[in-house]
PDB file of C-alpha atoms and ligand atoms in Angstrom:
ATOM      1  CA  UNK A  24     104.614 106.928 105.651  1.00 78.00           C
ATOM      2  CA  UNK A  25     107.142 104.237 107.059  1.00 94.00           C
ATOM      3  CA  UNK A  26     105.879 101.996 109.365  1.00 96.00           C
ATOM      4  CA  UNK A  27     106.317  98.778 111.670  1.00 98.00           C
ATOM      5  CA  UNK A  28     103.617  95.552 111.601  1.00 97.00           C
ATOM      6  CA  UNK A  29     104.599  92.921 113.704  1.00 97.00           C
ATOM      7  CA  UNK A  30     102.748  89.542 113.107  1.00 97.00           C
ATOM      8  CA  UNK A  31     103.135  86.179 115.356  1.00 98.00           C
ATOM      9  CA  UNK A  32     104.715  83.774 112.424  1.00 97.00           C
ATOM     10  CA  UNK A  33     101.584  81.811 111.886  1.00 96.00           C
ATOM     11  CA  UNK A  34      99.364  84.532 111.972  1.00 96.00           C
ATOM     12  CA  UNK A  35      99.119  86.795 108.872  1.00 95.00           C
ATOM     13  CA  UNK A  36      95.550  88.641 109.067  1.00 93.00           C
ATOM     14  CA  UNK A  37      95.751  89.879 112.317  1.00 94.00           C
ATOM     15  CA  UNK A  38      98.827  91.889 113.028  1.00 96.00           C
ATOM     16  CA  UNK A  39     100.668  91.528 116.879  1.00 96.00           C
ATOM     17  CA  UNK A  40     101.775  95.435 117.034  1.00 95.00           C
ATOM     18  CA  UNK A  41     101.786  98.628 114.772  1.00 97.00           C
ATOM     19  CA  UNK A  42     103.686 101.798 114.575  1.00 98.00           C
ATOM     20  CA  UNK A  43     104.491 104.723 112.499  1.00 97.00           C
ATOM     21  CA  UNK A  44     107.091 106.652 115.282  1.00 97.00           C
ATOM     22  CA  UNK A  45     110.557 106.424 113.983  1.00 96.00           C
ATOM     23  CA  UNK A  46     111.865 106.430 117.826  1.00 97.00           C
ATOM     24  CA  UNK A  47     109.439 103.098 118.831  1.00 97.00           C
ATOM     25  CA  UNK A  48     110.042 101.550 115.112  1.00 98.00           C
ATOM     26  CA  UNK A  49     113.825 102.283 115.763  1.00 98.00           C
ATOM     27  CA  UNK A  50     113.783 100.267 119.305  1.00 97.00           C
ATOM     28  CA  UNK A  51     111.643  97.638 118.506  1.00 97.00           C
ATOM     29  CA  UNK A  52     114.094  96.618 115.772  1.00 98.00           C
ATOM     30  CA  UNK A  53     117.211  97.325 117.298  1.00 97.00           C
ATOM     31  CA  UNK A  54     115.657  94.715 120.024  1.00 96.00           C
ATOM     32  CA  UNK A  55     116.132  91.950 117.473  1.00 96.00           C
ATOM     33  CA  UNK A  56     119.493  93.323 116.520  1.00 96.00           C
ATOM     34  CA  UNK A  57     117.962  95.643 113.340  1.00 97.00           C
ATOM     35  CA  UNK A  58     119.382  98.932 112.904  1.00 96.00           C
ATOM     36  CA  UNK A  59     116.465 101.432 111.438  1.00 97.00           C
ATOM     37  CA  UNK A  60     117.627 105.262 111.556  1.00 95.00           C
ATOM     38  CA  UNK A  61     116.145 108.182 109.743  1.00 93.00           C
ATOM     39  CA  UNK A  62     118.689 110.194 107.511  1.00 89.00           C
ATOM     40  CA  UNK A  63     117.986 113.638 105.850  1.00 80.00           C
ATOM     41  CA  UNK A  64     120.438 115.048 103.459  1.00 71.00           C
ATOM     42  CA  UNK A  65     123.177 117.203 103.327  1.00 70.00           C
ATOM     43  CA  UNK A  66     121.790 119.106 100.559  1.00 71.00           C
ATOM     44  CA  UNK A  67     118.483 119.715  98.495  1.00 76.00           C
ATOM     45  CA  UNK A  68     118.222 117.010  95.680  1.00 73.00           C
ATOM     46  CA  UNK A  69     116.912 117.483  92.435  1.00 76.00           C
ATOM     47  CA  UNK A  70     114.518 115.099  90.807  1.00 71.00           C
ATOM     48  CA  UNK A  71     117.347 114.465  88.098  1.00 76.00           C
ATOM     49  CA  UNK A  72     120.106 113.960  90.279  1.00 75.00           C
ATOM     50  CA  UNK A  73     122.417 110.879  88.969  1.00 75.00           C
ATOM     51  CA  UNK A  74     123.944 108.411  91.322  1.00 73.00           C
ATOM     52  CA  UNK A  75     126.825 110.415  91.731  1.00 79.00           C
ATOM     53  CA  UNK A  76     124.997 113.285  93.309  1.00 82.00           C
ATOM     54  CA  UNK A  77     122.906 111.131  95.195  1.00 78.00           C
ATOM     55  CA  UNK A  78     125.868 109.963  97.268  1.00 81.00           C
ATOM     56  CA  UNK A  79     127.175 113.940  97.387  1.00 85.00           C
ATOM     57  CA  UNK A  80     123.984 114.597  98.839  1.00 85.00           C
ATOM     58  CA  UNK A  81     124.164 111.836 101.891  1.00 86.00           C
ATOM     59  CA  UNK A  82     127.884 112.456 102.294  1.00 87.00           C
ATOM     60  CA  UNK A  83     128.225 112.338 105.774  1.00 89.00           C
ATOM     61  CA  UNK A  84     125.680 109.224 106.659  1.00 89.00           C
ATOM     62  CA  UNK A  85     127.277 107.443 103.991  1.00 89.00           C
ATOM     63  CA  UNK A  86     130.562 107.740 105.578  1.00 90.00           C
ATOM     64  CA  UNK A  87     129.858 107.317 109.545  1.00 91.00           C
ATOM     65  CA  UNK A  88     127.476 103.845 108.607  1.00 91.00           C
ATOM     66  CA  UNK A  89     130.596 102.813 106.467  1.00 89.00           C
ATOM     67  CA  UNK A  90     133.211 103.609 109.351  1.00 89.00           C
ATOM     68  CA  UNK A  91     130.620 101.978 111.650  1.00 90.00           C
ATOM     69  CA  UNK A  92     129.338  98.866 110.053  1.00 86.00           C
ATOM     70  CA  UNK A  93     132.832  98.331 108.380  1.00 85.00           C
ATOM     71  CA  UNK A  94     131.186  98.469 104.584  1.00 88.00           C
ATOM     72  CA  UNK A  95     133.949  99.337 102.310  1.00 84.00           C
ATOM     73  CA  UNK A  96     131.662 100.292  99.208  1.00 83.00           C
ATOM     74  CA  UNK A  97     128.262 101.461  98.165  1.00 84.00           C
ATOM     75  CA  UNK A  98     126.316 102.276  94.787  1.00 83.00           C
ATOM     76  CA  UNK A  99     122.793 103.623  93.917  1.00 85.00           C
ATOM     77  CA  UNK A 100     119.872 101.719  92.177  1.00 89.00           C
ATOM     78  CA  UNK A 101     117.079 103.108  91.017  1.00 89.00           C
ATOM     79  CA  UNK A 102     113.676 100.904  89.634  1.00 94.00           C
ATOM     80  CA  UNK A 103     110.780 102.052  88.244  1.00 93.00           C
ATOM     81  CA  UNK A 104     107.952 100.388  86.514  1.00 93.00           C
ATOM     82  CA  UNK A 105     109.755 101.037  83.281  1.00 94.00           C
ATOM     83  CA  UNK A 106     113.057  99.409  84.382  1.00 94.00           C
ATOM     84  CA  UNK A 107     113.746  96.143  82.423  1.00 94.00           C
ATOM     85  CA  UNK A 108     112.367  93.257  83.624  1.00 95.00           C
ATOM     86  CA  UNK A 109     111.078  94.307  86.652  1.00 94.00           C
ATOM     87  CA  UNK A 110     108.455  91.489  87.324  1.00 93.00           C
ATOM     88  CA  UNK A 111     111.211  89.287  87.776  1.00 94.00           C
ATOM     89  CA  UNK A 112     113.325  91.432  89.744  1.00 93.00           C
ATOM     90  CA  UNK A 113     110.529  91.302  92.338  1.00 94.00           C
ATOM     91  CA  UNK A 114     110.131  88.080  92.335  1.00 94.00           C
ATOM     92  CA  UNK A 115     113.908  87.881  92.709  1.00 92.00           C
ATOM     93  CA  UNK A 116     113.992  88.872  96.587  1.00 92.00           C
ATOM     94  CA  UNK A 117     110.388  87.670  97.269  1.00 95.00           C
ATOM     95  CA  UNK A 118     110.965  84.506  99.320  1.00 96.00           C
ATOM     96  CA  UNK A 119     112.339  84.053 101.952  1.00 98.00           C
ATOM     97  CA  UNK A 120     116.396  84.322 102.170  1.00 97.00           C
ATOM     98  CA  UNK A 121     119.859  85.012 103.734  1.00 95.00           C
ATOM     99  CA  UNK A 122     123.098  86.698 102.872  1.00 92.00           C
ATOM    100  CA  UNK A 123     126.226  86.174 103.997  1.00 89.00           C
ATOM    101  CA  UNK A 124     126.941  89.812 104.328  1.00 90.00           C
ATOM    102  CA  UNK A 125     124.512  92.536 106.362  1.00 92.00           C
ATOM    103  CA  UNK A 126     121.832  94.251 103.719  1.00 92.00           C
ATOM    104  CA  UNK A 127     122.003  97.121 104.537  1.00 94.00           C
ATOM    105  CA  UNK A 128     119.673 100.199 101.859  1.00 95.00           C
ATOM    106  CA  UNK A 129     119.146 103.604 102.538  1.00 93.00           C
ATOM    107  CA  UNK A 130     116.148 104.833 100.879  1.00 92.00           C
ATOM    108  CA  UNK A 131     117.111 108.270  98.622  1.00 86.00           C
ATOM    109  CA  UNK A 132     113.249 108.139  97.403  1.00 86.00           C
ATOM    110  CA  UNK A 133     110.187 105.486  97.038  1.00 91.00           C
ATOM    111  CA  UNK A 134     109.433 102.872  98.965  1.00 95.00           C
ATOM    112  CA  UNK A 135     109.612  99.212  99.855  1.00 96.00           C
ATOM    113  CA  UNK A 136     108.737  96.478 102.360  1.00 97.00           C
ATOM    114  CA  UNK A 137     111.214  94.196 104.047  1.00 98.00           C
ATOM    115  CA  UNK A 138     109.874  91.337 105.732  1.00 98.00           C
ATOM    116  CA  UNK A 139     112.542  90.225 108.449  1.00 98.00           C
ATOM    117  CA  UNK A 140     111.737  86.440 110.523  1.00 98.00           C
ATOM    118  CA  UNK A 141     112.729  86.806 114.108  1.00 98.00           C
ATOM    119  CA  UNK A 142     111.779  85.973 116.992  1.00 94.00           C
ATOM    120  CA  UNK A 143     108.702  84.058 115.841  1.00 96.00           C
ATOM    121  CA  UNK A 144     107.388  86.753 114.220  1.00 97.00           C
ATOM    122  CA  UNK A 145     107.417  88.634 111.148  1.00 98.00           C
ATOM    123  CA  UNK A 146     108.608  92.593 111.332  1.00 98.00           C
ATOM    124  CA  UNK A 147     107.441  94.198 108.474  1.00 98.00           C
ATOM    125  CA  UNK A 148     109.007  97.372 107.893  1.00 98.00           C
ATOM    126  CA  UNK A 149     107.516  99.650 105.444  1.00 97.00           C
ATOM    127  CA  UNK A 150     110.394 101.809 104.142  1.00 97.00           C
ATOM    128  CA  UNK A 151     110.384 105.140 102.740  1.00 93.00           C
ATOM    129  CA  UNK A 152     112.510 108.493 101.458  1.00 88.00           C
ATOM    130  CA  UNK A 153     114.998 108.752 104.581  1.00 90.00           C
ATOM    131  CA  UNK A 154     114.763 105.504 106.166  1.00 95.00           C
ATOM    132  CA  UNK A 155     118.234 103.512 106.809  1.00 95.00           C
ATOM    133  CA  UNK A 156     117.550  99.670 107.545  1.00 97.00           C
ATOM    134  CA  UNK A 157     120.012  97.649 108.052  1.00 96.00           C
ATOM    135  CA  UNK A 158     119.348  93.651 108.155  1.00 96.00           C
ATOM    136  CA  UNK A 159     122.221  91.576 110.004  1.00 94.00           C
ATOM    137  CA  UNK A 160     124.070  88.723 107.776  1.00 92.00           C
ATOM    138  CA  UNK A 161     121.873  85.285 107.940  1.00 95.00           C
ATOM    139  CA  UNK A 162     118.943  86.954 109.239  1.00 97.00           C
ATOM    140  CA  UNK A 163     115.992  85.355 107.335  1.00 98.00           C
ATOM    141  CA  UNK A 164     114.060  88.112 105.270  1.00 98.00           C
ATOM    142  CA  UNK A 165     112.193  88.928 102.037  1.00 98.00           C
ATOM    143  CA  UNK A 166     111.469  92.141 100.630  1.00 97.00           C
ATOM    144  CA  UNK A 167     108.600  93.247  98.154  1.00 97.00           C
ATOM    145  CA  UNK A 168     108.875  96.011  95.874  1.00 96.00           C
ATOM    146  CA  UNK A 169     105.469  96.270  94.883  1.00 95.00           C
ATOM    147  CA  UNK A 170     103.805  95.699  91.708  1.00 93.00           C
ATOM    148  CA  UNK A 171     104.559  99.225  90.227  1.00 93.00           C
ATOM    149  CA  UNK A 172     107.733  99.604  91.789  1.00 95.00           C
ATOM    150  CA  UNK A 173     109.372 103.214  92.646  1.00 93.00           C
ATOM    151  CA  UNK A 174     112.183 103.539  94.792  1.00 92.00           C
ATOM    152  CA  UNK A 175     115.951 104.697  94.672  1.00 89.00           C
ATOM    153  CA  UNK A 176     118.182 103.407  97.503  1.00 91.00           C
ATOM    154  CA  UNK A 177     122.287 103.628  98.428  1.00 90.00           C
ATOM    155  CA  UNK A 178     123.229  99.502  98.403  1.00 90.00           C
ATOM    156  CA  UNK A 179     126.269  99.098 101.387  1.00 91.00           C
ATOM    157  CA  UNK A 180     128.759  96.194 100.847  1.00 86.00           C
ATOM    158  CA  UNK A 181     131.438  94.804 102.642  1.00 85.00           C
ATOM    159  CA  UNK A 182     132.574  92.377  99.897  1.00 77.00           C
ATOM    160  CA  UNK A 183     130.101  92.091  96.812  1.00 65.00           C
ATOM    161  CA  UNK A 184     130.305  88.303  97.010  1.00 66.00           C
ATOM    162  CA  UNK A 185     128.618  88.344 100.232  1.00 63.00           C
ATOM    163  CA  UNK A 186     125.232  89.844  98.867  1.00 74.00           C
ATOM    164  CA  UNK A 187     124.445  86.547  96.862  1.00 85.00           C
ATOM    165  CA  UNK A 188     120.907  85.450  98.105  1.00 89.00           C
ATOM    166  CA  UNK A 189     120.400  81.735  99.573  1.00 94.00           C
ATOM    167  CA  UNK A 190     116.893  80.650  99.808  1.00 96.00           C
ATOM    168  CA  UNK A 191     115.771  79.291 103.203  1.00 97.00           C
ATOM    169  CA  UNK A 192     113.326  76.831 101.899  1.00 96.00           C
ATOM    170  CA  UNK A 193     110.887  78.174 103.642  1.00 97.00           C
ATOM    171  CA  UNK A 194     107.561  79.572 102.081  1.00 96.00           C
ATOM    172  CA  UNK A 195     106.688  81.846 104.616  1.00 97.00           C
ATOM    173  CA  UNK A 196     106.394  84.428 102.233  1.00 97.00           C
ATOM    174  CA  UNK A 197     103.461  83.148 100.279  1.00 95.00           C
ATOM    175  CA  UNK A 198     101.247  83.574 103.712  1.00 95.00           C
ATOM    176  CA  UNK A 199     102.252  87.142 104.352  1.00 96.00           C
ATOM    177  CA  UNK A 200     100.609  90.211 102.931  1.00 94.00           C
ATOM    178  CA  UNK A 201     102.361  91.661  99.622  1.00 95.00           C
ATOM    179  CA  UNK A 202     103.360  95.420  99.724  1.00 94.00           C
ATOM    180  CA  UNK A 203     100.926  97.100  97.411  1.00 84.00           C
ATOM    181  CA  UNK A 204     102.568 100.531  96.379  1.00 62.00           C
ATOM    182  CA  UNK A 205      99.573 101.990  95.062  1.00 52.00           C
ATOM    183  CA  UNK A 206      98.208 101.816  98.783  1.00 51.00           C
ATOM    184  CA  UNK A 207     101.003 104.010  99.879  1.00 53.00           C
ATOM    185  CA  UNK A 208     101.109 106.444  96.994  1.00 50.00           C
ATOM    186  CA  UNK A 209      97.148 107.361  97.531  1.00 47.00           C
ATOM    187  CA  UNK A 210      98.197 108.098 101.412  1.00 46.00           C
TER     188      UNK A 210
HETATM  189 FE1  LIG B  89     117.904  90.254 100.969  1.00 93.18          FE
END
């Protein structure tokens, strides 16, 4: 269910290009310097497995993007519709911003939709269970959650003060099509 939309920047209702194929989502992005893999893991996961065995489980992708991308730690969050204050978290990355550091999420379950501003255009990638994205440091983005959010994803950081978002002033967002979760759970 993950996909690409590309849209020209001032053109949000009709999109440029679309793809679900990991291999032509995976070079488009890495064209504008985005690195999108798919990951499986190591080892079935139950539905109750903590954070703990959620990292057990991805082991070995854990540790070569770490080596590779020089990230020194990583965590797990998982939101739901019943997590506390979760309109506001939405809203929280739903504009466009930076980071000083790379984002980079790995999603263990869900789904979510990162809006990255390249190029002209707007790349929105549509991520679900097993997709790695990683988002360069001051690379204007946004991301929605939806508005019944579900996901679990593996955070990477290479020094926590680095993930601080700084708007870009620009309300790019607000033109762009939300990520509506209940489309993607009906598919
Ligand atoms: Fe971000």
């Amino acid at each position: 269910m993950s996909d690409l939309t590309v849209y020209l920047e001032n053109d949000a209702r009709r999109p440029e290009f679309r793809t679900a194929d990991p291999a032509l989502m995976a070079g488009h992005l890495a064209h504008i310097g985005i690195l999108y893999e798919r990951w499986t893991a190591d080892a079935p996961l139950p539905a109750s497995a903590d954070a703990d065995a959620v990292q057990r489980a991805y082991a070995a992708p854990i540790d070569r993007l770490k080596a590779a991308r020089r990230f020194c730690t990583a965590d797990v969050v998982r939101v739901t519709p019943k997590t506390d204050g979760v309109e506001a978290l939405r809203a929280k990355f739903l504009y466009e911003h930076t980071h000083a550091e790379d984002e980079a999420r790995f999603f263990v379950e869900g789904a979510g939709a990162f809006y990255i501003h390249l190029d002209r255009r707007v790349f929105r990638v549509l991520c679900g269970t097993g997709d790695l994205l990683s988002i360069p440091a001051g690379t204007p983005h946004w991301f929605d959650m939806g508005p019944r959010p579900r996901f679990t994803t593996i955070r990477f950081f290479s020094r926590p003060e680095g993930w601080m978002a700084t708007p870009t002033g620009d309300t790019i967002a607000a033109r762009f099509p939300l990520f509506e979760t209940e489309a993607v759970e009906a598919a």
